[in-house]
Coordinates of C-alpha atoms in Angstrom, one line a residue:
M227 CA -18.8 -6.3 4.5
A228 CA -20.4 -3.9 7.0
R229 CA -20.8 -5.2 10.5
R230 CA -24.4 -5.5 11.8
G231 CA -24.9 -3.3 14.9
K232 CA -26.2 -4.9 18.1
K233 CA -30.0 -4.7 18.3
K234 CA -31.1 -2.2 20.8
G235 CA -34.1 -2.7 23.1
R236 CA -36.9 -0.4 23.9
P237 CA -36.3 2.7 26.0
V238 CA -38.7 1.5 28.7
S239 CA -38.2 2.7 32.3
G240 CA -39.5 1.6 35.7
W241 CA -39.2 -1.1 38.4
V242 CA -40.3 -4.7 38.1
V243 CA -40.8 -5.9 41.7
L244 CA -40.3 -9.6 40.9
D245 CA -41.4 -12.4 43.1
K246 CA -38.4 -14.5 42.3
P247 CA -39.0 -18.3 42.5
V248 CA -36.6 -20.8 44.2
G249 CA -34.0 -22.1 41.8
M250 CA -33.6 -18.9 39.7
G251 CA -30.5 -16.8 40.1
S252 CA -30.6 -13.1 40.3
T253 CA -28.6 -12.6 37.0
E254 CA -30.9 -15.1 35.3
A255 CA -33.9 -13.2 36.6
V256 CA -32.6 -9.9 35.2
S257 CA -32.0 -11.5 31.8
K258 CA -35.5 -12.9 31.8
I259 CA -37.2 -9.6 32.6
K260 CA -35.0 -7.6 30.2
W261 CA -36.1 -10.1 27.4
L262 CA -39.8 -10.0 28.3
F263 CA -39.8 -6.2 28.2
Q264 CA -37.3 -6.0 25.3
A265 CA -35.6 -3.3 27.4
E266 CA -32.4 -1.5 26.5
K267 CA -30.9 -2.0 29.9
A268 CA -31.7 -3.6 33.3
G269 CA -30.2 -4.3 36.6
H270 CA -31.2 -5.6 40.1
A271 CA -31.0 -3.9 43.5
G272 CA -29.6 -6.6 45.7
T273 CA -28.7 -10.3 45.0
L274 CA -31.1 -13.0 46.1
D275 CA -29.6 -16.5 46.4
P276 CA -31.0 -19.2 44.0
L277 CA -32.4 -21.2 47.0
A278 CA -34.2 -18.1 48.2
S279 CA -37.5 -16.7 46.9
G280 CA -39.3 -13.4 47.1
M281 CA -38.8 -9.7 46.3
L282 CA -36.1 -8.9 43.8
P283 CA -36.5 -5.3 42.5
I284 CA -35.3 -5.1 38.9
A285 CA -34.7 -1.7 37.3
L286 CA -35.3 -1.0 33.7
G287 CA -33.9 1.9 31.7
E288 CA -33.7 5.2 33.6
A289 CA -34.6 3.4 36.8
T290 CA -31.1 1.9 36.9
K291 CA -29.9 5.3 38.0
T292 CA -31.9 4.9 41.2
V293 CA -30.6 1.4 42.1
P294 CA -28.3 2.7 44.9
Y295 CA -31.3 4.1 46.8
V296 CA -33.1 0.8 46.8
Q297 CA -29.9 -1.1 47.7
D298 CA -29.6 1.1 50.8
G299 CA -33.2 0.5 51.9
A300 CA -34.2 -1.8 54.7
K301 CA -35.1 -5.4 53.9
V302 CA -37.4 -7.9 55.6
Y303 CA -36.8 -11.7 55.4
R304 CA -38.8 -14.7 56.7
F305 CA -36.5 -17.7 57.2
A306 CA -36.3 -21.1 58.7
V307 CA -33.2 -22.3 60.6
A308 CA -32.7 -26.1 60.7
W309 CA -30.9 -27.0 63.9
G310 CA -28.3 -29.7 64.3
E311 CA -26.1 -29.2 61.2
E312 CA -23.7 -26.6 59.9
R313 CA -23.1 -26.6 56.2
S314 CA -20.3 -25.2 54.0
T315 CA -22.6 -22.8 52.3
D316 CA -24.7 -22.0 55.5
D317 CA -27.8 -23.3 53.6
L318 CA -29.1 -26.5 52.1
E319 CA -26.9 -26.4 49.1
G320 CA -23.6 -27.3 50.8
P321 CA -22.4 -30.5 52.5
V322 CA -22.6 -30.9 56.3
T323 CA -19.4 -29.7 58.0
R324 CA -20.4 -30.0 61.7
S325 CA -23.3 -31.7 63.5
S326 CA -24.8 -32.1 66.9
D327 CA -27.6 -34.1 68.6
R328 CA -28.5 -31.2 70.8
R329 CA -31.6 -29.1 70.0
P330 CA -32.3 -25.7 71.6
A331 CA -35.3 -25.0 73.7
E332 CA -37.6 -22.1 72.7
A333 CA -36.6 -20.1 75.7
E334 CA -32.9 -20.4 74.8
V335 CA -33.5 -19.2 71.3
R336 CA -35.7 -16.2 72.4
A337 CA -33.0 -15.2 75.0
L338 CA -30.4 -15.1 72.2
L339 CA -32.3 -12.7 69.9
P340 CA -31.3 -9.4 71.6
K341 CA -27.6 -10.3 70.9
Y342 CA -28.4 -10.1 67.2
T343 CA -30.4 -6.8 67.3
G344 CA -29.0 -3.4 66.7
I345 CA -25.6 -2.6 65.2
I346 CA -23.5 -5.8 65.3
M347 CA -20.4 -7.3 63.7
Q348 CA -21.0 -10.1 61.2
T349 CA -18.7 -12.3 59.1
P350 CA -20.0 -13.0 55.6
P351 CA -20.3 -16.7 54.5
Q352 CA -17.4 -18.4 52.7
F353 CA -19.7 -18.7 49.7
S354 CA -20.5 -15.1 49.2
A355 CA -19.7 -12.4 46.6
I356 CA -17.3 -10.6 48.9
K357 CA -14.0 -9.8 47.1
I358 CA -10.8 -11.2 48.6
S359 CA -7.6 -9.9 46.9
G360 CA -9.7 -9.2 43.8
E361 CA -11.5 -12.6 43.7
R362 CA -15.0 -13.5 44.7
A363 CA -15.1 -15.5 48.0
Y364 CA -17.4 -18.1 46.4
D365 CA -14.9 -18.8 43.6
L366 CA -12.2 -19.4 46.2
A367 CA -14.5 -21.6 48.3
R368 CA -15.4 -23.7 45.2
D369 CA -11.7 -24.3 44.7
G370 CA -11.5 -25.7 48.2
E371 CA -9.8 -22.7 49.8
T372 CA -10.8 -21.4 53.2
V373 CA -10.4 -17.6 53.2
D374 CA -10.3 -15.2 56.1
I375 CA -13.2 -12.8 55.5
P376 CA -13.1 -9.8 57.9
A377 CA -16.2 -9.1 60.0
R378 CA -18.1 -6.0 59.1
E379 CA -20.7 -3.8 60.8
I380 CA -24.4 -4.4 59.9
E381 CA -27.7 -3.1 61.4
I382 CA -30.6 -5.4 62.4
G383 CA -33.6 -3.3 63.3
R384 CA -35.8 -6.3 64.3
L385 CA -35.4 -10.0 64.8
E386 CA -38.4 -12.1 65.9
M387 CA -39.1 -15.8 66.3
V388 CA -42.3 -16.6 64.5
E389 CA -42.5 -20.3 65.3
H390 CA -40.4 -22.9 67.1
G391 CA -40.2 -26.6 66.6
V392 CA -37.8 -29.4 67.8
D393 CA -35.6 -29.4 64.7
R394 CA -36.2 -25.9 63.3
S395 CA -37.3 -22.3 64.1
I396 CA -38.9 -19.7 61.9
F397 CA -37.8 -16.1 62.2
E398 CA -38.5 -12.7 60.6
V399 CA -35.7 -10.1 60.4
E400 CA -35.7 -6.5 59.3
C401 CA -32.1 -5.5 58.4
G402 CA -29.9 -3.0 56.5
K403 CA -27.6 -3.3 53.6
G404 CA -24.9 -6.0 53.6
T405 CA -26.6 -8.4 56.0
Y406 CA -26.3 -12.1 55.4
V407 CA -29.2 -14.1 56.8
R408 CA -27.1 -17.3 56.2
S409 CA -24.5 -15.9 58.6
L410 CA -27.2 -15.1 61.1
A411 CA -28.3 -18.8 61.1
R412 CA -24.8 -20.0 61.3
D413 CA -23.8 -17.8 64.2
M414 CA -27.0 -18.5 66.2
G415 CA -26.4 -22.2 65.8
R416 CA -22.9 -21.8 67.2
D417 CA -24.0 -19.7 70.1
L418 CA -26.7 -22.3 71.0
G419 CA -24.2 -25.1 70.8
C420 CA -26.3 -27.1 68.3
F421 CA -25.2 -25.6 64.9
G422 CA -27.7 -24.5 62.2
H423 CA -28.2 -23.5 58.6
I424 CA -30.8 -21.9 56.5
A425 CA -33.5 -24.3 55.4
E426 CA -35.9 -21.8 53.8
L427 CA -35.5 -18.1 52.9
R428 CA -37.9 -15.6 51.5
R429 CA -37.4 -11.8 51.1
V430 CA -40.7 -10.3 52.0
E431 CA -39.9 -6.6 51.5
V432 CA -37.3 -4.2 50.1
E433 CA -37.9 -0.6 51.0
P434 CA -39.7 1.4 49.5
F435 CA -41.6 -1.4 47.8
T436 CA -44.4 -3.4 49.4
P437 CA -45.7 -7.0 48.9
E438 CA -48.6 -5.5 46.9
D439 CA -46.0 -4.5 44.2
L440 CA -44.9 -8.1 43.7
V441 CA -45.4 -9.7 40.3
T442 CA -44.5 -13.3 39.2
V443 CA -42.8 -14.5 36.0
A444 CA -46.0 -16.2 35.0
E445 CA -48.0 -13.0 35.4
L446 CA -45.4 -11.1 33.3
E447 CA -45.4 -13.7 30.6
A448 CA -49.2 -13.7 30.5
A449 CA -49.2 -9.9 30.1
R450 CA -46.6 -10.0 27.4
F451 CA -47.9 -12.8 25.3
D452 CA -51.7 -13.1 26.0
G453 CA -53.6 -12.8 22.7
E454 CA -50.5 -13.1 20.6
E455 CA -49.8 -16.0 18.3
G456 CA -46.6 -17.8 19.1
S457 CA -45.4 -18.7 22.5
A458 CA -43.9 -17.3 25.7
A459 CA -41.1 -19.8 25.3
T460 CA -39.9 -18.3 22.0
G461 CA -41.4 -14.9 21.9
A462 CA -42.3 -15.6 18.2
T463 CA -45.3 -13.7 16.9
D464 CA -46.9 -13.0 13.6
H465 CA -47.5 -9.3 14.3
P466 CA -45.8 -6.4 16.1
A467 CA -45.5 -6.9 19.8
D468 CA -47.9 -5.1 22.1
F469 CA -46.2 -4.1 25.4
S470 CA -49.0 -2.1 26.9
A471 CA -50.2 -4.8 29.3
I472 CA -46.7 -5.7 30.6
D473 CA -45.7 -2.1 30.9
A474 CA -48.7 -1.5 33.1
L475 CA -47.1 -3.8 35.7
L476 CA -44.1 -1.5 36.1
V477 CA -43.7 0.6 39.3
D478 CA -42.8 4.2 38.5
T479 CA -39.1 5.1 38.7
A480 CA -39.7 7.9 41.1
V481 CA -40.9 5.5 43.8
A482 CA -37.4 4.5 44.5
L483 CA -36.6 8.2 45.5
D484 CA -39.4 8.5 48.1
C485 CA -36.6 8.8 50.7
L486 CA -35.5 12.2 49.3
P487 CA -37.0 15.6 49.7
Q488 CA -39.3 16.2 46.7
I489 CA -39.1 19.5 44.8
A490 CA -41.7 20.5 42.2
V491 CA -40.4 22.7 39.4
S492 CA -41.9 24.3 36.4
D493 CA -41.5 23.0 32.8
D494 CA -39.0 25.8 32.0
A495 CA -37.0 24.9 35.1
A496 CA -37.1 21.2 34.2
T497 CA -35.7 22.0 30.7
K498 CA -32.8 23.9 32.3
I499 CA -32.2 21.1 34.8
R500 CA -32.1 18.5 32.1
L501 CA -29.4 20.5 30.3
G502 CA -27.3 20.4 33.6
N503 CA -28.1 23.9 34.7
P504 CA -28.9 24.9 38.3
V505 CA -32.2 26.7 39.0
I506 CA -33.6 28.8 41.9
I507 CA -36.3 26.9 43.7
R508 CA -39.4 28.7 45.0
G509 CA -42.2 28.0 47.3
R510 CA -42.8 28.2 51.0
D511 CA -41.9 24.6 51.7
A512 CA -38.8 24.5 49.4
P513 CA -35.6 23.5 51.3
V514 CA -32.8 26.0 51.4
E515 CA -30.1 23.3 51.9
A516 CA -30.2 19.6 51.2
E517 CA -27.4 17.2 50.3
E518 CA -29.7 15.2 48.1
A519 CA -33.2 16.1 46.7
C520 CA -35.4 15.0 43.9
A521 CA -36.8 17.4 41.3
T522 CA -40.1 16.7 39.5
A523 CA -42.2 18.4 36.9
R524 CA -45.9 17.5 36.5
G525 CA -45.3 14.5 38.6
K526 CA -42.5 13.2 36.4
L527 CA -38.9 12.7 37.6
V528 CA -36.5 15.3 36.4
A529 CA -33.3 14.9 38.4
I530 CA -31.5 14.1 41.5
G531 CA -29.3 16.9 42.9
A532 CA -28.3 19.0 45.8
V533 CA -29.9 22.2 47.2
E534 CA -27.4 24.9 48.0
Q535 CA -28.5 28.4 49.2
G536 CA -32.0 27.9 47.7
M537 CA -30.7 26.7 44.3
F538 CA -31.2 23.1 42.9
K539 CA -28.0 21.8 41.3
P540 CA -28.6 18.6 39.3
K541 CA -26.2 15.7 39.6
R542 CA -28.1 13.0 37.7
V543 CA -30.8 13.9 35.2
F544 CA -33.6 11.7 33.8
T545 CA -35.1 11.9 30.3
G546 CA -38.6 13.2 30.0

């Protein structure tokens, strides 16, 4: 008996800038979006904890090739630190491990912020995806092990206190790749002698996307199923699916590469590039040398590559 092949999805490409709700994991979110779009492939650009909400960029199709560029982009978080308790997970999910009756004054907290601005060393939480001897730290922590996670260099461009109360303070931070906001809350609590943990966390921005790009699960479901018989819960319909409305909510793949020099090429050059061939680039503003650049034709993404001696050499090509 012949084996049935695995059903392939649509070759749809672009970014879904999801406003992830509290309680949904990042992997669950990717699966949901992949199903709604019936996409061939999908992936996210930076995990967001289930207890956190906000911007989770999800790449579909060809956009998955641009994930590293979004992962490297700056991120902005709004978060609340509850003073007086340190928890095993550094957020509300874990049990209390240390406590204090002391509460910090606003002036004390503000005076501490410069210590956490710039390039600093940070130790990730015990419950994190960091690999220790080939195993995830959170798996070891769930088994009751305390592991020695080495500190690593991170960059915090901005850390501001938005609001201060007796039992909690609200902050906004702009930070680079690899920063754990939970560690930030833990370390500030220790420095202030009162302990602390994350009580609320929302990712406001992931460069190059903006809050205007955000779309909710409900909005995606409405775009996908509005006007169709059946339900969003099952996806069952009595006629072929219409993806035009939901596809209109995608952010173009090329937006993720705004950080790279943009090189416009002709249709003939684009064809050669997509076959893996280098091409001479022309134009007064064309770079002579560039470690990475982005080639486009008629506004459509063609390839990522390097420019050497006035020649564009493709490294990763995109289908037309």
